[in-house]
Amino acid sequence: MKIDVLLGLQWGDEGKGKGVDLLTPQYDVVTRFQGGPNAGHSLEFNGKKHVLHLVPSGIFHDSINLVGNGVVLDPVKFDIELQGLQAMGIDPFKKILLSRKAHLILPSHRVLDAAIEHAKGKEKIGSTLRGIGPTYRDKVGRDGLRIGDIETIDFKEKYNKLKAKHQLLLKQYNFEYDLAKDEEEWFEAIEVLKKFEFVNSEYRIEQYFREGKKILAEGAQGSLLDIDFGSYPFVTSSSTTIGGACTGMGIAPQKIGKIIGIAKAYCTRVGSGPFPTELHNAEGQQLRDKGAEYGSTTGRPRRCGWLDLVALKYVVMLNGVTEIILTKSDVLDEFETIKVCTAYEINGEETLEIPFDINAPINPVYTELKGWNTQIKDIRKPEELPAAFIEYVKFIEHHIEVPVSIVSVGPDREATIHM
Ligand code: GDP
Ligand code: IMO
Ligand code: MG
């Protein structure tokens, strides 16, 4: 049975948490393959909302949940999530496996993230300040500390060595910090981590694969935040596109089956960087209000704008997306007309390509579609959807040449239409 991958196609927050939770009953194993506690994956059932940051979104079902080698894990943030799960009667120690090769976020990584962002001033990335960039930097720089190191006798020495490097770096920044309390918490959380089974996850995944277990890989962030293909430098520090699934789990590309892309019916972005269809007007505010567009991790208001098909087509190409889950369509219920960007105009020329220059003055070229002007949140069957909504979906499918397989019309598991 091939491994299916679900990943975000925009700037994150497309509804991956809901998507994975919804699909998990069809799978035996759910694995996260990149990112860290910068992610905030929400899902809702029985009238209650849950936000996960490091725990795979299959946790509320019977699946095995694996934190893959491509993830960067902050033991303290992880422990907070575990406590929430335990309060619900879930035993995380039985249901979660940790890859030995996943890198650890140290308290000093978080401080570095803050110091680097502070130093950038107006040019800041708008990072989630969870230490993501500095941790991946140490990974690539071959200085990182991994979960498997916890089992070695000189773990504390390795920790101190990396911390000392960070302290040296921090001298360059005029930045106040005090690590003492955070370090105490961190080492307490390391003791909690020791209660989990650490696995050589590439072998474990291979074993599951050979046993015929069904595996779903869960991406974090979105393709437009990819370290290579996003609007660099306003990106995250991992490969959020399909290659990240292979390297973040140790699986060969031919083992991948479905590549399920998830996209909102409009666009949002948190943090800095280009956003061609961003709305700075009442319509933008309407999207923010109706869509409750405030970050699941940082609470920051999300920037909102119309659907960008130039960008969507780009990431469909990059990922080889085989089907789309379209979320938050209900947020567009009250718009008389809905705009969709189908081309960019740059210096008077129309193009279907995203330019290299992130400062290029992009004028989105819009097609206006009729709104459906009716509530769709309670609809569960495709034949009950309003004609104008079907037209909207068809328009998207036609442009990106990929079918929309699921339409989400609300945060709850149940608010879902299989097309
Ligand atoms: P993720 O990071 O991709 O998992 O997405 P987030 O959880 O950060 O943000 C998506 C938000 O939209 C969450 O608050 C979800 O509960 C909510 N949501 C998901 N799907 C829908 C939908 O179809 N309609 C509405 N109104 N909200 C949704
Ligand atoms: P999920 O998985 C939305 C954004 C940050 C910032 C940039 C770099 O919930 O979709 P980082 O902390 O990674 O160094 O920040 O990336 N960002 C996200 N935006 N959803 C996310 O995750 C994000 N994770 C990072 O806002 O612009
Ligand atoms: Mg999110």
Coordinates of C-alpha atoms and ligand atoms in Angstrom, one line a residue:
M1 CA 0.0 0.0 0.0
K2 CA 1.5 3.3 -1.1
I3 CA 2.1 6.1 1.4
D4 CA -0.3 9.1 0.9
V5 CA 0.9 12.6 1.7
L6 CA -1.3 15.6 2.8
L7 CA 0.4 19.0 2.5
G8 CA -0.6 22.7 2.5
L9 CA -0.6 24.5 -0.8
Q10 CA -0.5 28.1 0.4
W11 CA 1.2 30.0 3.2
G12 CA 0.0 27.5 5.9
D13 CA -3.2 27.3 7.9
E14 CA -5.1 25.7 5.1
G15 CA -6.8 23.3 7.4
K16 CA -4.2 20.4 7.5
G17 CA -5.2 19.5 11.1
K18 CA -8.8 19.0 10.1
G19 CA -7.9 17.2 6.8
V20 CA -5.6 14.7 8.6
D21 CA -8.1 14.1 11.4
L22 CA -10.8 13.5 8.8
L23 CA -8.8 11.0 6.8
T24 CA -7.0 9.2 9.6
P25 CA -9.8 6.5 10.0
Q26 CA -8.6 5.2 6.7
Y27 CA -4.9 4.9 7.9
D28 CA -2.9 2.9 10.4
V29 CA -0.1 5.3 10.8
V30 CA 0.2 9.1 10.6
T31 CA 3.6 10.7 10.4
R32 CA 4.7 14.4 10.6
F33 CA 7.7 14.9 8.2
Q34 CA 8.9 18.5 8.8
G35 CA 8.5 21.7 10.7
G36 CA 8.1 22.0 14.4
P37 CA 6.1 23.9 17.0
N38 CA 5.7 26.8 14.4
A39 CA 2.8 24.7 13.2
G40 CA -0.6 25.0 14.7
H41 CA -3.0 22.4 13.4
S42 CA -6.6 22.7 14.6
L43 CA -9.3 20.2 14.4
E44 CA -12.7 20.1 15.9
F45 CA -15.2 17.4 16.9
N46 CA -17.9 17.0 19.5
G47 CA -18.0 20.8 19.7
K48 CA -14.5 21.1 21.0
K49 CA -11.4 22.6 19.2
H50 CA -8.0 21.1 19.6
V51 CA -4.7 22.7 18.4
L52 CA -1.7 20.5 17.8
H53 CA 1.8 21.8 17.2
L54 CA 4.1 18.8 17.2
V55 CA 1.8 15.8 17.8
P56 CA 0.5 14.4 14.5
S57 CA -3.1 15.1 13.9
G58 CA -4.1 11.4 13.9
I59 CA -3.8 11.3 17.7
F60 CA -7.6 11.3 18.3
H61 CA -8.0 8.0 16.4
D62 CA -6.5 4.6 16.8
S63 CA -3.5 5.2 14.5
I64 CA 0.2 5.1 15.4
N65 CA 1.6 8.7 15.3
L66 CA 5.2 9.1 14.3
V67 CA 7.3 12.3 14.6
G68 CA 9.6 11.9 11.7
N69 CA 13.3 12.7 11.3
G70 CA 12.5 16.0 9.4
V71 CA 10.8 17.5 12.4
V72 CA 12.5 19.9 14.9
L73 CA 11.1 19.1 18.3
D74 CA 11.0 21.4 21.4
P75 CA 10.6 19.1 24.4
V76 CA 8.9 21.8 26.5
K77 CA 6.3 22.7 23.9
F78 CA 5.7 19.0 23.2
D79 CA 5.2 18.3 26.9
I80 CA 2.6 21.0 27.1
E81 CA 0.7 19.3 24.3
L82 CA 1.0 15.9 26.0
Q83 CA -0.5 17.3 29.2
G84 CA -3.5 18.5 27.2
L85 CA -3.9 15.0 25.7
Q86 CA -3.5 13.3 29.0
A87 CA -6.2 15.5 30.5
M88 CA -8.5 14.1 27.8
G89 CA -7.7 10.5 28.9
I90 CA -5.3 9.9 25.9
D91 CA -2.1 8.0 26.7
P92 CA 0.4 9.7 24.4
F93 CA 3.3 7.4 25.4
K94 CA 1.5 4.4 23.8
K95 CA 0.4 6.2 20.6
I96 CA 3.4 8.4 19.6
L97 CA 6.8 7.3 18.4
L98 CA 9.8 9.6 18.0
S99 CA 12.4 9.4 15.3
R100 CA 15.9 9.3 16.8
K101 CA 17.1 11.5 13.9
A102 CA 14.6 14.4 14.6
H103 CA 16.5 17.5 15.9
L104 CA 16.0 19.1 19.3
I105 CA 15.1 22.8 19.7
L106 CA 17.2 24.1 22.6
P107 CA 16.2 27.1 24.8
S108 CA 19.1 29.0 23.2
H109 CA 17.7 28.3 19.7
R110 CA 14.5 30.2 20.8
V111 CA 16.6 33.1 22.1
L112 CA 18.6 33.2 18.9
D113 CA 15.4 33.3 16.8
A114 CA 14.3 36.3 18.8
A115 CA 17.7 38.0 18.6
I116 CA 18.0 37.5 14.9
E117 CA 14.5 38.7 14.2
H118 CA 15.0 41.7 16.5
A119 CA 18.2 42.6 14.6
K120 CA 16.4 42.5 11.2
G121 CA 14.1 45.3 12.4
K122 CA 11.7 46.2 9.6
E123 CA 13.0 43.4 7.4
K124 CA 12.0 40.7 10.0
I125 CA 10.6 37.4 8.7
G126 CA 7.8 37.5 11.2
S127 CA 8.9 34.1 12.5
T128 CA 6.8 32.3 15.1
L129 CA 9.9 32.7 17.5
R130 CA 9.8 29.0 18.2
G131 CA 13.5 28.6 17.3
I132 CA 12.8 26.9 14.0
G133 CA 15.4 28.8 11.8
P134 CA 18.3 28.4 14.2
T135 CA 17.6 24.7 14.8
Y136 CA 17.5 23.9 11.1
R137 CA 20.6 26.1 10.7
D138 CA 22.4 23.9 13.2
K139 CA 21.1 20.8 11.5
V140 CA 22.5 21.8 8.1
G141 CA 25.6 23.2 9.8
R142 CA 26.2 19.8 11.3
D143 CA 26.1 21.0 14.9
G144 CA 22.6 19.9 15.9
L145 CA 21.4 17.8 18.8
R146 CA 19.1 14.9 18.0
I147 CA 16.5 12.9 19.9
G148 CA 18.8 9.9 19.7
D149 CA 21.5 11.8 21.5
I150 CA 19.4 11.8 24.6
E151 CA 20.3 8.1 24.9
T152 CA 24.1 8.7 24.9
I153 CA 26.1 9.2 28.1
D154 CA 27.6 12.5 27.0
F155 CA 24.2 14.1 26.2
K156 CA 24.8 16.9 28.7
E157 CA 28.2 17.7 27.3
K158 CA 26.8 17.8 23.8
Y159 CA 24.1 20.2 25.0
N160 CA 26.6 22.4 26.8
K161 CA 28.8 22.6 23.7
L162 CA 25.9 23.7 21.5
K163 CA 24.7 26.2 24.1
A164 CA 28.2 27.6 24.3
K165 CA 28.2 28.1 20.5
H166 CA 24.9 29.9 20.8
Q167 CA 26.1 32.1 23.6
L168 CA 29.1 33.1 21.5
L169 CA 26.8 34.0 18.6
L170 CA 24.5 35.9 20.9
K171 CA 27.3 38.2 21.9
Q172 CA 27.0 39.8 18.5
Y173 CA 23.4 40.8 19.3
N174 CA 22.6 43.4 21.8
F175 CA 19.9 41.2 23.3
E176 CA 19.0 40.5 26.9
Y177 CA 18.3 36.9 27.8
D178 CA 18.2 34.6 30.8
L179 CA 18.3 30.9 30.1
A180 CA 18.3 29.5 33.6
K181 CA 14.5 28.9 34.1
D182 CA 14.0 27.7 30.5
E183 CA 16.9 25.2 30.8
E184 CA 15.4 23.8 34.0
E185 CA 12.1 23.2 32.2
W186 CA 13.8 21.8 29.2
F187 CA 15.7 19.2 31.1
E188 CA 12.5 18.2 32.9
A189 CA 10.8 17.8 29.5
I190 CA 13.7 15.7 28.3
E191 CA 12.9 13.3 31.2
V192 CA 9.3 13.1 29.8
L193 CA 10.6 12.4 26.3
K194 CA 12.5 9.4 27.6
K195 CA 9.2 7.7 28.3
F196 CA 8.5 7.4 24.6
E197 CA 9.8 4.8 22.2
F198 CA 12.6 6.3 20.1
V199 CA 12.8 4.6 16.7
N200 CA 15.0 4.4 13.7
S201 CA 12.0 5.7 11.9
E202 CA 13.1 5.0 8.3
Y203 CA 13.3 1.3 9.2
R204 CA 10.1 1.4 11.1
I205 CA 8.2 3.0 8.3
E206 CA 9.7 0.4 5.9
Q207 CA 8.4 -2.3 8.3
Y208 CA 4.9 -0.8 8.3
F209 CA 5.0 -0.5 4.6
R210 CA 5.9 -4.1 4.1
E211 CA 3.2 -5.2 6.6
G212 CA 0.7 -3.4 4.3
K213 CA -0.2 -0.8 6.9
K214 CA -1.7 2.4 5.4
I215 CA 0.4 5.4 6.1
L216 CA -0.6 9.1 5.8
A217 CA 2.2 11.7 6.0
E218 CA 1.2 15.1 7.4
G219 CA 3.0 18.2 6.2
A220 CA 3.3 21.4 8.2
Q221 CA 3.3 25.0 6.9
G222 CA 2.6 25.4 3.2
S223 CA 4.3 25.1 -0.2
L224 CA 4.6 28.9 -0.5
L225 CA 6.7 28.9 2.7
D226 CA 9.1 26.3 1.3
I227 CA 12.8 27.0 1.9
D228 CA 13.6 26.6 -1.9
F229 CA 10.4 27.6 -3.6
G230 CA 8.7 30.1 -1.3
S231 CA 9.2 33.8 -1.4
Y232 CA 12.8 33.6 0.0
P233 CA 13.8 34.9 2.5
F234 CA 10.2 35.2 3.8
V235 CA 9.8 31.4 4.2
T236 CA 10.2 28.8 6.9
S237 CA 13.4 26.8 7.2
S238 CA 12.2 23.4 5.9
S239 CA 11.2 21.7 2.7
T240 CA 7.4 21.9 2.9
T241 CA 6.9 20.5 -0.6
I242 CA 6.8 16.9 -1.6
G243 CA 10.6 16.2 -1.5
G244 CA 10.4 17.1 2.2
A245 CA 8.1 14.1 2.7
C246 CA 10.8 11.8 1.3
T247 CA 13.7 13.2 3.3
G248 CA 11.6 13.9 6.4
M249 CA 10.6 10.2 6.7
G250 CA 13.2 8.3 4.7
I251 CA 11.0 7.0 2.0
A252 CA 11.7 6.6 -1.7
P253 CA 9.5 8.7 -4.1
Q254 CA 8.0 5.6 -5.8
K255 CA 6.4 4.6 -2.5
I256 CA 4.2 7.7 -2.6
G257 CA 0.6 7.3 -3.6
K258 CA -1.8 10.1 -3.4
I259 CA -0.5 13.6 -3.0
I260 CA -3.4 15.4 -1.3
G261 CA -3.0 19.2 -1.5
I262 CA -5.1 21.3 0.9
A263 CA -6.0 24.9 0.0
K264 CA -8.4 27.5 1.3
A265 CA -11.0 29.0 -1.0
Y266 CA -9.1 32.3 -0.6
C267 CA -5.6 33.1 0.8
T268 CA -4.1 34.0 4.1
R269 CA -0.5 34.7 5.2
V270 CA 1.0 35.3 8.7
G271 CA 4.3 37.1 8.9
S272 CA 6.1 39.2 6.3
G273 CA 6.6 38.7 2.6
P274 CA 4.9 39.1 -0.7
F275 CA 1.2 38.4 -1.0
P276 CA -0.1 39.6 -4.4
T277 CA -3.8 39.2 -3.8
E278 CA -3.8 40.7 -0.3
L279 CA -6.8 42.9 0.5
H280 CA -6.3 45.9 2.7
N281 CA -9.9 46.9 2.6
A282 CA -13.3 45.9 4.1
E283 CA -13.4 42.7 2.1
G284 CA -10.1 41.6 3.6
Q285 CA -11.5 42.4 7.1
Q286 CA -14.7 40.4 6.2
L287 CA -12.5 37.4 5.3
R288 CA -10.6 37.8 8.6
D289 CA -13.8 38.1 10.7
K290 CA -15.8 35.4 9.0
G291 CA -12.8 33.0 8.7
A292 CA -11.6 33.7 12.3
E293 CA -8.2 34.4 10.7
Y294 CA -6.0 34.7 13.8
G295 CA -2.9 32.4 14.1
S296 CA -3.3 29.1 15.9
T297 CA 0.2 29.3 17.2
T298 CA 0.8 33.0 17.8
G299 CA -2.7 34.5 17.8
R300 CA -1.5 37.1 15.2
P301 CA -4.1 38.4 12.8
R302 CA -3.7 36.7 9.4
R303 CA -3.3 38.8 6.2
C304 CA -6.2 37.9 3.9
G305 CA -6.8 38.1 0.2
W306 CA -8.4 36.4 -2.9
L307 CA -7.5 33.0 -4.2
D308 CA -4.3 33.1 -6.2
L309 CA -4.4 30.5 -9.0
V310 CA -1.0 31.5 -10.4
A311 CA 0.5 30.5 -7.0
L312 CA -1.8 27.4 -6.7
K313 CA -0.9 26.2 -10.2
Y314 CA 2.8 26.6 -9.3
V315 CA 2.6 24.4 -6.2
V316 CA 0.4 21.8 -7.9
M317 CA 3.3 21.5 -10.4
L318 CA 6.0 21.4 -7.7
N319 CA 4.2 18.7 -5.7
G320 CA 2.5 16.7 -8.3
V321 CA -0.7 17.1 -6.4
T322 CA -3.3 14.4 -7.3
E323 CA -6.3 15.8 -5.5
I324 CA -7.4 18.9 -3.6
I325 CA -9.2 19.4 -0.4
L326 CA -10.8 22.9 -0.6
T327 CA -11.4 24.4 2.8
K328 CA -13.2 27.4 4.3
S329 CA -15.5 27.8 1.3
D330 CA -18.3 28.8 3.8
V331 CA -16.3 32.0 4.6
L332 CA -17.1 33.3 1.1
D333 CA -20.9 32.8 1.6
E334 CA -21.8 36.4 1.8
F335 CA -19.8 37.9 -1.1
E336 CA -21.8 39.1 -4.1
T337 CA -18.8 38.6 -6.3
I338 CA -15.7 36.6 -5.7
K339 CA -12.4 37.4 -7.4
V340 CA -9.8 34.9 -8.4
C341 CA -6.4 35.8 -9.6
T342 CA -5.6 34.1 -12.9
A343 CA -2.4 35.9 -14.0
Y344 CA 0.1 38.5 -12.8
E345 CA 0.8 41.7 -14.5
I346 CA 4.4 42.8 -14.0
N347 CA 5.7 46.0 -15.6
G348 CA 2.8 46.0 -18.1
E349 CA 3.3 42.3 -19.1
E350 CA 1.1 39.4 -18.2
T351 CA 2.7 36.3 -16.9
L352 CA 1.6 33.0 -15.4
E353 CA 4.9 32.6 -13.6
I354 CA 5.9 33.7 -10.1
P355 CA 8.9 36.1 -10.6
F356 CA 12.3 35.5 -8.9
D357 CA 12.3 39.0 -7.6
I358 CA 10.1 39.2 -4.5
N359 CA 10.0 43.0 -4.8
A360 CA 8.6 42.8 -8.4
P361 CA 5.5 45.0 -8.5
I362 CA 2.8 42.4 -9.1
N363 CA -0.7 43.5 -10.3
P364 CA -3.0 40.5 -9.9
V365 CA -5.3 40.0 -13.0
Y366 CA -8.7 38.9 -11.7
T367 CA -11.6 37.0 -13.0
E368 CA -14.8 37.9 -11.2
L369 CA -17.2 35.0 -10.4
K370 CA -20.7 35.2 -9.1
G371 CA -21.0 34.6 -5.3
W372 CA -23.5 32.0 -4.1
N373 CA -24.9 34.2 -1.4
T374 CA -26.3 31.5 0.7
Q375 CA -25.1 29.5 3.7
I376 CA -23.4 26.3 2.9
K377 CA -22.1 25.3 6.3
D378 CA -24.9 22.7 6.9
I379 CA -24.6 21.1 3.4
R380 CA -23.2 17.6 3.4
K381 CA -24.1 16.3 -0.1
P382 CA -22.5 17.6 -3.3
E383 CA -25.9 17.7 -5.1
E384 CA -27.2 20.2 -2.5
L385 CA -24.4 22.7 -3.2
P386 CA -25.5 26.0 -4.9
A387 CA -24.8 26.2 -8.7
A388 CA -22.6 29.2 -8.3
F389 CA -20.4 27.3 -5.8
I390 CA -20.1 24.4 -8.2
E391 CA -19.0 26.9 -10.8
Y392 CA -16.4 28.2 -8.5
V393 CA -15.0 24.7 -7.9
K394 CA -15.1 23.9 -11.6
F395 CA -13.2 27.1 -12.4
I396 CA -10.4 26.2 -10.0
E397 CA -10.3 22.6 -11.2
H398 CA -10.1 23.8 -14.8
H399 CA -7.2 26.1 -14.1
I400 CA -5.1 23.8 -12.0
E401 CA -6.1 20.6 -13.8
V402 CA -6.6 18.6 -10.5
P403 CA -9.9 17.5 -9.1
V404 CA -11.3 18.8 -5.8
S405 CA -12.1 15.6 -3.9
I406 CA -13.3 17.1 -0.6
V407 CA -15.0 20.5 0.2
S408 CA -14.8 21.6 3.8
V409 CA -17.6 24.0 5.0
G410 CA -16.8 24.4 8.6
P411 CA -14.1 23.6 11.3
D412 CA -15.9 20.4 12.5
R413 CA -15.0 16.9 11.2
E414 CA -18.6 16.6 10.1
A415 CA -18.7 19.8 8.1
T416 CA -17.3 18.0 5.1
I417 CA -18.6 17.2 1.6
H418 CA -17.1 14.3 -0.4
M419 CA -17.4 15.4 -4.0
Ligands
GDP1 P1 -3.5 24.1 9.6 O1 -2.3 24.8 10.2 O2 -3.4 23.9 8.2 O3 -3.9 22.9 10.3 O4 -4.7 25.2 9.8 P2 -5.1 26.0 11.1 O5 -5.7 25.0 12.1 O6 -3.9 26.8 11.6 O7 -6.1 27.0 10.6 C1 -7.3 26.6 10.0 C2 -8.5 27.2 10.8 O8 -9.7 27.1 10.0 C3 -8.8 26.5 12.1 O9 -9.2 27.4 13.0 C4 -9.8 25.4 11.7 O10 -10.6 25.1 12.7 C5 -10.6 26.3 10.7 N1 -11.2 25.5 9.6 C6 -10.8 24.4 8.9 N2 -11.6 24.1 7.9 C7 -12.6 25.0 7.9 C8 -13.7 25.3 7.1 O11 -14.0 24.6 6.1 N3 -14.5 26.4 7.4 C9 -14.2 27.2 8.4 N4 -15.1 28.2 8.7 N5 -13.2 27.0 9.2 C10 -12.4 25.9 9.0
IMO2 P1 0.9 25.6 10.0 O1 1.6 24.2 10.0 C1 1.3 29.8 8.9 C2 5.4 31.4 8.9 C3 5.7 32.5 10.0 C4 6.7 33.3 9.3 C5 7.5 32.2 8.5 C6 8.8 31.8 9.2 O2 0.1 25.8 11.1 O3 0.3 25.9 8.6 P2 9.2 30.2 11.3 O4 8.7 30.3 12.7 O5 8.9 29.0 10.6 O6 10.7 30.6 11.2 O7 8.5 31.4 10.6 O8 6.6 31.1 8.3 N1 4.8 30.2 9.5 C7 3.6 29.8 9.4 N2 2.5 30.4 8.9 N3 1.2 28.5 9.4 C8 2.3 27.8 9.8 O9 2.2 26.5 10.2 C9 3.5 28.5 9.9 N4 4.7 28.1 10.3 C10 5.5 29.2 10.0 O10 4.5 33.3 10.3 O11 6.1 34.1 8.3
MG3 MG -1.9 26.4 11.4

